[in-house]
Every structure is written in structure tokens, then in C-alpha cells.
């Protein structure tokens, strides 16, 4: 499809406006952190939900709810007070290839991050505040996340852009935390980062739609494609390029564009 930038922007603005509303929440993984009002609860529930956000969305929501229930619907309180033995009950948790060992380590690592580093926001925001990109934030976060002893297999559940991984789930999580547009979907609770810093979450749906619209040429859904796509979206809205994630995803999932 060969559209002028103005026509494309108008089309995607309209679709973003249409899909960026609270009506999408119940059938989207973002429904899980929307159960909470405390900043830390939103962060932790959002991060854990994003971690397992691949596959069938009903299954994602069901398993994420189960995980939150196992933390007595108080993620930050659980993380803050948990002792080593408290993590053992998560040994039975499974979502696709994310198993009990992965889950126990993730909870231990998140606990370590809040106790030793001041929380998730502090780790993600520091590189950007020092003039680096979100790519460097994710790479730095990954390094901190895996500083505790862990099984090598668990590393596959945190994407690594330094080896060209798209980091779709982490970019989605960052969208949830950073974007603030008073539409009731994204939370906008991380003021240390700006929407302009974000990269578009890239999956099969957003990638296919972007290619049909001519704003992504590369065939692989990798970090290079994430950068290419986001740079093209910035031409339409440099301050909030990732709002177009609503349009690309909605066109792919709901309209089979």
C-alpha cells in the first residue's frame, strides 16, 4: 500500500483513537494491573503479566490472575515481605514454557530490585536520563535482573536487544507504565520517562499491518525492525509514537487488516 504520510497519519490517528479506550481492557492483559491503584502493585502486576503475555490472550489473563491470586492480590506487599520459603509455592506455576523455576526466580529478582535498587522504574529510567535509549535501558535491566543465581533457561524470558531481539513484551510493559493520555488504558505512572522515548511493541499482528501500510519493509520481527517502525511512527507523532500500537494491533487482531 502506497499512502502519503498525511493520509497514513490521519488513518492511524483515527484507528488509534478508536482502539485506545477502556472497552478493550477486559480482554487485554493490561486488565491485570488495572485491578490495582498502588503504583508498586501496578508495576509488579504489569511486569509479571507482560512476562507471560504470549499465546492465547484468555490463557494469559487466566494465568496472570492465578499468579496475582497466589500473591494474595497484594503483589508489592508479598514481594516486600517474602522470605525464601514463601517462593516455593510458585514451583507449580506454568504458562507455556514459563515454568515454576522461572516463576520463583522472577519473584525473587523483582523482590531484589525493590529492596536493592528502589524499584523497576529506577532501573529503566536511569540510562535514558543519562542520554541513552530504551534499548540500553532494557539491556541494563536485563543485567540487573539476572544478577542473582539462576538457571540459564530462565534467561530466555527476558529479551535481549543486544542480540537483536524485539523485546515486544518489555516494550509493551513500558508503554503501559509511561504513556499518559487520560484515556483510561495506559497508566502513565512513570514520570521519569517520556512517551517520546518509547519503542513500539512489535509482534506478528503489528508487524504484518505495518508492512501492508508500507511503514516496515524488513521481514523479521527483530530489534532492527522495532527501530525502523518506531522511527516511521515518530514522523507522524514525535511526542507519542507508540500510541499507534493501538491502531496497528487493532487493525491486525480485530479487523484482520
CSV table of C-alpha atoms in Angstrom, one decimal:
chain,number,residue,atom,x,y,z
A,1,UNK,CA,0.0,0.0,0.0
A,2,UNK,CA,1.5,3.4,-1.0
A,3,UNK,CA,-0.1,6.2,1.0
A,4,UNK,CA,1.1,9.7,1.6
A,5,UNK,CA,2.3,10.5,5.1
A,6,UNK,CA,-0.6,12.8,5.7
A,7,UNK,CA,-3.2,10.2,4.6
A,8,UNK,CA,-1.5,7.5,6.6
A,9,UNK,CA,-1.3,9.7,9.7
A,10,UNK,CA,-5.0,10.5,9.5
A,11,UNK,CA,-5.9,6.9,9.1
A,12,UNK,CA,-3.7,5.7,12.0
A,13,UNK,CA,-4.8,8.6,14.2
A,14,UNK,CA,-8.4,7.6,13.7
A,15,UNK,CA,-7.7,3.9,14.4
A,16,UNK,CA,-5.6,4.8,17.5
A,17,UNK,CA,-8.4,6.9,18.8
A,18,UNK,CA,-10.9,4.1,18.2
A,19,UNK,CA,-9.0,1.4,19.9
A,20,UNK,CA,-7.5,3.4,22.8
A,21,UNK,CA,-10.4,3.3,25.2
A,22,UNK,CA,-11.3,1.3,28.3
A,23,UNK,CA,-13.6,-1.0,26.4
A,24,UNK,CA,-10.5,-3.0,25.3
A,25,UNK,CA,-9.3,-3.6,28.8
A,26,UNK,CA,-11.3,-6.7,29.9
A,27,UNK,CA,-9.9,-8.9,27.1
A,28,UNK,CA,-6.4,-7.5,27.1
A,29,UNK,CA,-3.5,-8.5,29.5
A,30,UNK,CA,-3.5,-4.9,30.8
A,31,UNK,CA,-6.6,-5.9,32.7
A,32,UNK,CA,-4.4,-7.5,35.4
A,33,UNK,CA,-2.6,-4.4,36.6
A,34,UNK,CA,-5.9,-2.4,36.2
A,35,UNK,CA,-7.0,-4.3,39.3
A,36,UNK,CA,-4.7,-2.1,41.4
A,37,UNK,CA,-4.2,1.5,42.4
A,38,UNK,CA,-0.9,1.4,44.3
A,39,UNK,CA,1.9,2.3,42.0
A,40,UNK,CA,4.1,-0.6,43.0
A,41,UNK,CA,1.2,-3.1,42.7
A,42,UNK,CA,0.6,-1.8,39.2
A,43,UNK,CA,4.3,-2.1,38.3
A,44,UNK,CA,4.7,-5.6,39.6
A,45,UNK,CA,1.4,-7.0,38.3
A,46,UNK,CA,2.1,-5.3,34.9
A,47,UNK,CA,5.7,-6.7,34.7
A,48,UNK,CA,4.7,-10.2,35.6
A,49,UNK,CA,1.7,-10.1,33.2
A,50,UNK,CA,3.8,-8.8,30.4
A,51,UNK,CA,6.3,-11.5,31.0
A,52,UNK,CA,3.8,-14.3,30.2
A,53,UNK,CA,2.0,-12.3,27.5
A,54,UNK,CA,2.4,-14.6,24.6
A,55,UNK,CA,-0.1,-17.1,23.2
A,56,UNK,CA,-3.8,-17.0,23.7
A,57,UNK,CA,-4.9,-13.9,25.4
A,58,UNK,CA,-7.6,-15.6,27.5
A,59,UNK,CA,-4.9,-18.0,28.7
A,60,UNK,CA,-2.6,-15.1,29.5
A,61,UNK,CA,-5.2,-13.3,31.6
A,62,UNK,CA,-6.3,-16.5,33.4
A,63,UNK,CA,-2.7,-17.5,34.3
A,64,UNK,CA,-1.8,-13.9,35.3
A,65,UNK,CA,-4.8,-13.7,37.5
A,66,UNK,CA,-3.7,-17.0,39.1
A,67,UNK,CA,-0.3,-15.6,39.7
A,68,UNK,CA,-1.7,-12.5,41.4
A,69,UNK,CA,-4.0,-14.7,43.5
A,70,UNK,CA,-1.1,-16.7,44.7
A,71,UNK,CA,0.4,-13.4,46.0
A,72,UNK,CA,-2.9,-12.8,47.9
A,73,UNK,CA,-3.8,-10.0,45.5
A,74,UNK,CA,-1.1,-7.8,47.0
A,75,UNK,CA,2.0,-8.1,44.8
A,76,UNK,CA,4.1,-5.4,46.4
A,77,UNK,CA,3.3,-6.5,50.0
A,78,UNK,CA,4.2,-10.0,49.0
A,79,UNK,CA,7.4,-9.0,47.3
A,80,UNK,CA,8.4,-6.8,50.2
A,81,UNK,CA,7.8,-9.3,52.9
A,82,UNK,CA,8.5,-12.7,51.2
A,83,UNK,CA,11.2,-15.0,52.6
A,84,UNK,CA,12.9,-17.7,50.7
A,85,UNK,CA,10.3,-20.4,51.7
A,86,UNK,CA,7.4,-18.1,50.5
A,87,UNK,CA,8.5,-18.5,46.9
A,88,UNK,CA,8.3,-22.3,47.0
A,89,UNK,CA,4.5,-22.4,46.4
A,90,UNK,CA,5.1,-20.9,42.9
A,91,UNK,CA,7.0,-24.1,41.8
A,92,UNK,CA,3.7,-25.4,40.4
A,93,UNK,CA,3.1,-22.3,38.2
A,94,UNK,CA,3.2,-22.9,34.5
A,95,UNK,CA,2.4,-20.7,31.4
A,96,UNK,CA,3.6,-22.3,28.2
A,97,UNK,CA,7.4,-22.6,28.6
A,98,UNK,CA,7.4,-20.3,31.7
A,99,UNK,CA,7.6,-22.9,34.5
A,100,UNK,CA,7.8,-22.9,38.2
A,101,UNK,CA,11.5,-22.5,38.4
A,102,UNK,CA,11.3,-19.5,36.2
A,103,UNK,CA,8.4,-18.0,38.2
A,104,UNK,CA,10.2,-18.4,41.6
A,105,UNK,CA,13.3,-16.7,40.2
A,106,UNK,CA,11.3,-13.9,38.7
A,107,UNK,CA,9.7,-13.2,42.0
A,108,UNK,CA,13.0,-13.3,43.8
A,109,UNK,CA,14.6,-11.0,41.3
A,110,UNK,CA,11.7,-8.5,41.5
A,111,UNK,CA,12.0,-8.6,45.2
A,112,UNK,CA,15.7,-7.9,45.0
A,113,UNK,CA,15.1,-5.0,42.6
A,114,UNK,CA,12.7,-3.2,45.0
A,115,UNK,CA,14.9,-3.8,48.0
A,116,UNK,CA,18.3,-3.0,46.4
A,117,UNK,CA,17.6,-0.6,43.6
A,118,UNK,CA,14.5,1.3,44.5
A,119,UNK,CA,12.1,-0.5,42.1
A,120,UNK,CA,11.6,-1.2,38.4
A,121,UNK,CA,11.2,2.5,37.4
A,122,UNK,CA,14.6,3.4,38.7
A,123,UNK,CA,16.4,0.8,36.7
A,124,UNK,CA,14.6,1.5,33.4
A,125,UNK,CA,14.8,5.3,33.7
A,126,UNK,CA,18.5,5.8,34.7
A,127,UNK,CA,20.1,5.1,31.3
A,128,UNK,CA,17.6,7.4,29.4
A,129,UNK,CA,18.2,10.2,31.9
A,130,UNK,CA,21.9,9.8,31.1
A,131,UNK,CA,21.2,10.3,27.4
A,132,UNK,CA,20.9,6.7,26.3
A,133,UNK,CA,18.0,4.9,24.6
A,134,UNK,CA,15.3,2.5,25.8
A,135,UNK,CA,17.4,-0.2,24.1
A,136,UNK,CA,20.2,0.5,26.7
A,137,UNK,CA,17.6,0.6,29.4
A,138,UNK,CA,16.4,-2.9,28.6
A,139,UNK,CA,19.9,-4.3,28.3
A,140,UNK,CA,20.8,-2.7,31.6
A,141,UNK,CA,17.6,-4.0,33.2
A,142,UNK,CA,18.4,-7.5,32.0
A,143,UNK,CA,21.8,-7.4,33.5
A,144,UNK,CA,20.4,-6.4,36.9
A,145,UNK,CA,17.6,-8.8,36.7
A,146,UNK,CA,19.9,-11.8,36.3
A,147,UNK,CA,22.5,-10.8,38.9
A,148,UNK,CA,21.1,-13.4,41.3
A,149,UNK,CA,21.9,-17.1,40.8
A,150,UNK,CA,19.6,-18.6,38.3
A,151,UNK,CA,19.0,-21.4,35.8
A,152,UNK,CA,20.3,-20.5,32.3
A,153,UNK,CA,16.9,-21.5,30.8
A,154,UNK,CA,15.2,-18.6,32.6
A,155,UNK,CA,17.2,-16.0,30.6
A,156,UNK,CA,15.0,-16.6,27.6
A,157,UNK,CA,12.1,-14.9,29.3
A,158,UNK,CA,13.8,-11.5,29.3
A,159,UNK,CA,14.5,-10.4,25.8
A,160,UNK,CA,18.0,-9.1,24.9
A,161,UNK,CA,18.0,-6.3,22.2
A,162,UNK,CA,21.8,-6.6,22.1
A,163,UNK,CA,21.3,-9.8,20.1
A,164,UNK,CA,18.5,-8.2,18.0
A,165,UNK,CA,15.5,-9.5,20.0
A,166,UNK,CA,12.4,-7.3,19.5
A,167,UNK,CA,11.7,-7.2,23.3
A,168,UNK,CA,8.0,-6.9,22.4
A,169,UNK,CA,6.7,-7.7,25.9
A,170,UNK,CA,9.1,-5.3,27.7
A,171,UNK,CA,8.2,-2.5,25.2
A,172,UNK,CA,4.6,-3.3,25.9
A,173,UNK,CA,5.2,-3.1,29.6
A,174,UNK,CA,6.9,0.3,29.2
A,175,UNK,CA,4.1,1.6,27.2
A,176,UNK,CA,1.7,0.7,30.0
A,177,UNK,CA,3.8,2.4,32.6
A,178,UNK,CA,4.9,5.6,30.7
A,179,UNK,CA,2.1,6.7,28.3
A,180,UNK,CA,-0.3,9.1,29.8
A,181,UNK,CA,-3.2,10.4,27.7
A,182,UNK,CA,-6.1,10.3,30.1
A,183,UNK,CA,-7.8,7.6,28.0
A,184,UNK,CA,-8.0,5.1,30.9
A,185,UNK,CA,-5.9,2.4,29.3
A,186,UNK,CA,-2.2,3.1,29.8
A,187,UNK,CA,-1.2,4.1,33.3
A,188,UNK,CA,1.3,6.9,32.9
A,189,UNK,CA,2.8,6.4,36.4
A,190,UNK,CA,6.4,6.7,35.4
A,191,UNK,CA,7.2,10.4,35.1
A,192,UNK,CA,10.9,9.8,34.7
A,193,UNK,CA,10.4,8.6,31.1
A,194,UNK,CA,8.5,10.3,28.3
A,195,UNK,CA,6.3,8.7,25.7
A,196,UNK,CA,8.7,10.0,23.1
A,197,UNK,CA,11.4,7.7,24.5
A,198,UNK,CA,9.3,4.6,23.8
A,199,UNK,CA,9.6,1.9,21.1
A,200,UNK,CA,6.6,0.2,19.5
A,201,UNK,CA,5.9,-3.3,20.7
A,202,UNK,CA,6.4,-5.5,17.6
A,203,UNK,CA,4.6,-8.8,17.2
A,204,UNK,CA,3.1,-10.7,14.3
A,205,UNK,CA,0.0,-8.5,14.2
A,206,UNK,CA,1.6,-5.1,14.4
A,207,UNK,CA,4.4,-6.3,12.0
A,208,UNK,CA,2.0,-7.6,9.3
A,209,UNK,CA,-0.1,-4.5,9.4
A,210,UNK,CA,2.9,-2.2,9.3
A,211,UNK,CA,4.2,-4.0,6.3
A,212,UNK,CA,0.9,-3.7,4.5
A,213,UNK,CA,0.9,0.0,5.2
A,214,UNK,CA,4.5,0.4,3.9
A,215,UNK,CA,5.9,1.6,7.2
A,216,UNK,CA,8.0,-1.5,7.7
A,217,UNK,CA,9.9,-3.3,5.0
A,218,UNK,CA,12.1,-5.8,6.8
A,219,UNK,CA,10.6,-9.2,7.1
A,220,UNK,CA,12.0,-10.1,10.5
A,221,UNK,CA,10.3,-9.0,13.8
A,222,UNK,CA,13.5,-8.1,15.5
A,223,UNK,CA,15.0,-5.0,17.1
A,224,UNK,CA,16.2,-3.5,13.8
A,225,UNK,CA,12.5,-3.7,12.7
A,226,UNK,CA,11.4,-2.2,16.0
A,227,UNK,CA,13.7,0.8,15.4
A,228,UNK,CA,12.6,1.2,11.8
A,229,UNK,CA,8.9,1.0,12.6
A,230,UNK,CA,9.2,3.4,15.6
A,231,UNK,CA,11.2,5.9,13.6
A,232,UNK,CA,8.5,5.9,10.9
A,233,UNK,CA,5.8,6.4,13.6
A,234,UNK,CA,7.8,9.3,15.0
A,235,UNK,CA,7.4,11.1,11.7
A,236,UNK,CA,3.6,11.1,12.4
A,237,UNK,CA,3.9,11.9,16.2
A,238,UNK,CA,7.4,12.5,17.6
A,239,UNK,CA,6.0,13.1,21.1
A,240,UNK,CA,3.9,9.9,21.3
A,241,UNK,CA,4.8,7.5,18.5
A,242,UNK,CA,3.7,4.4,20.4
A,243,UNK,CA,0.1,5.5,20.5
A,244,UNK,CA,-0.1,3.9,17.1
A,245,UNK,CA,0.4,0.5,18.7
A,246,UNK,CA,-3.3,0.6,19.4
A,247,UNK,CA,-4.0,1.2,15.7
A,248,UNK,CA,-1.6,-1.5,14.3
A,249,UNK,CA,-2.7,-4.1,16.8
A,250,UNK,CA,-6.4,-3.3,16.5
A,251,UNK,CA,-6.3,-3.5,12.7
A,252,UNK,CA,-4.5,-6.8,12.9
A,253,UNK,CA,-6.5,-8.6,15.6
A,254,UNK,CA,-9.9,-7.1,15.3
A,255,UNK,CA,-10.1,-6.1,11.6
A,256,UNK,CA,-7.9,-8.8,10.1
A,257,UNK,CA,-6.4,-6.0,8.0
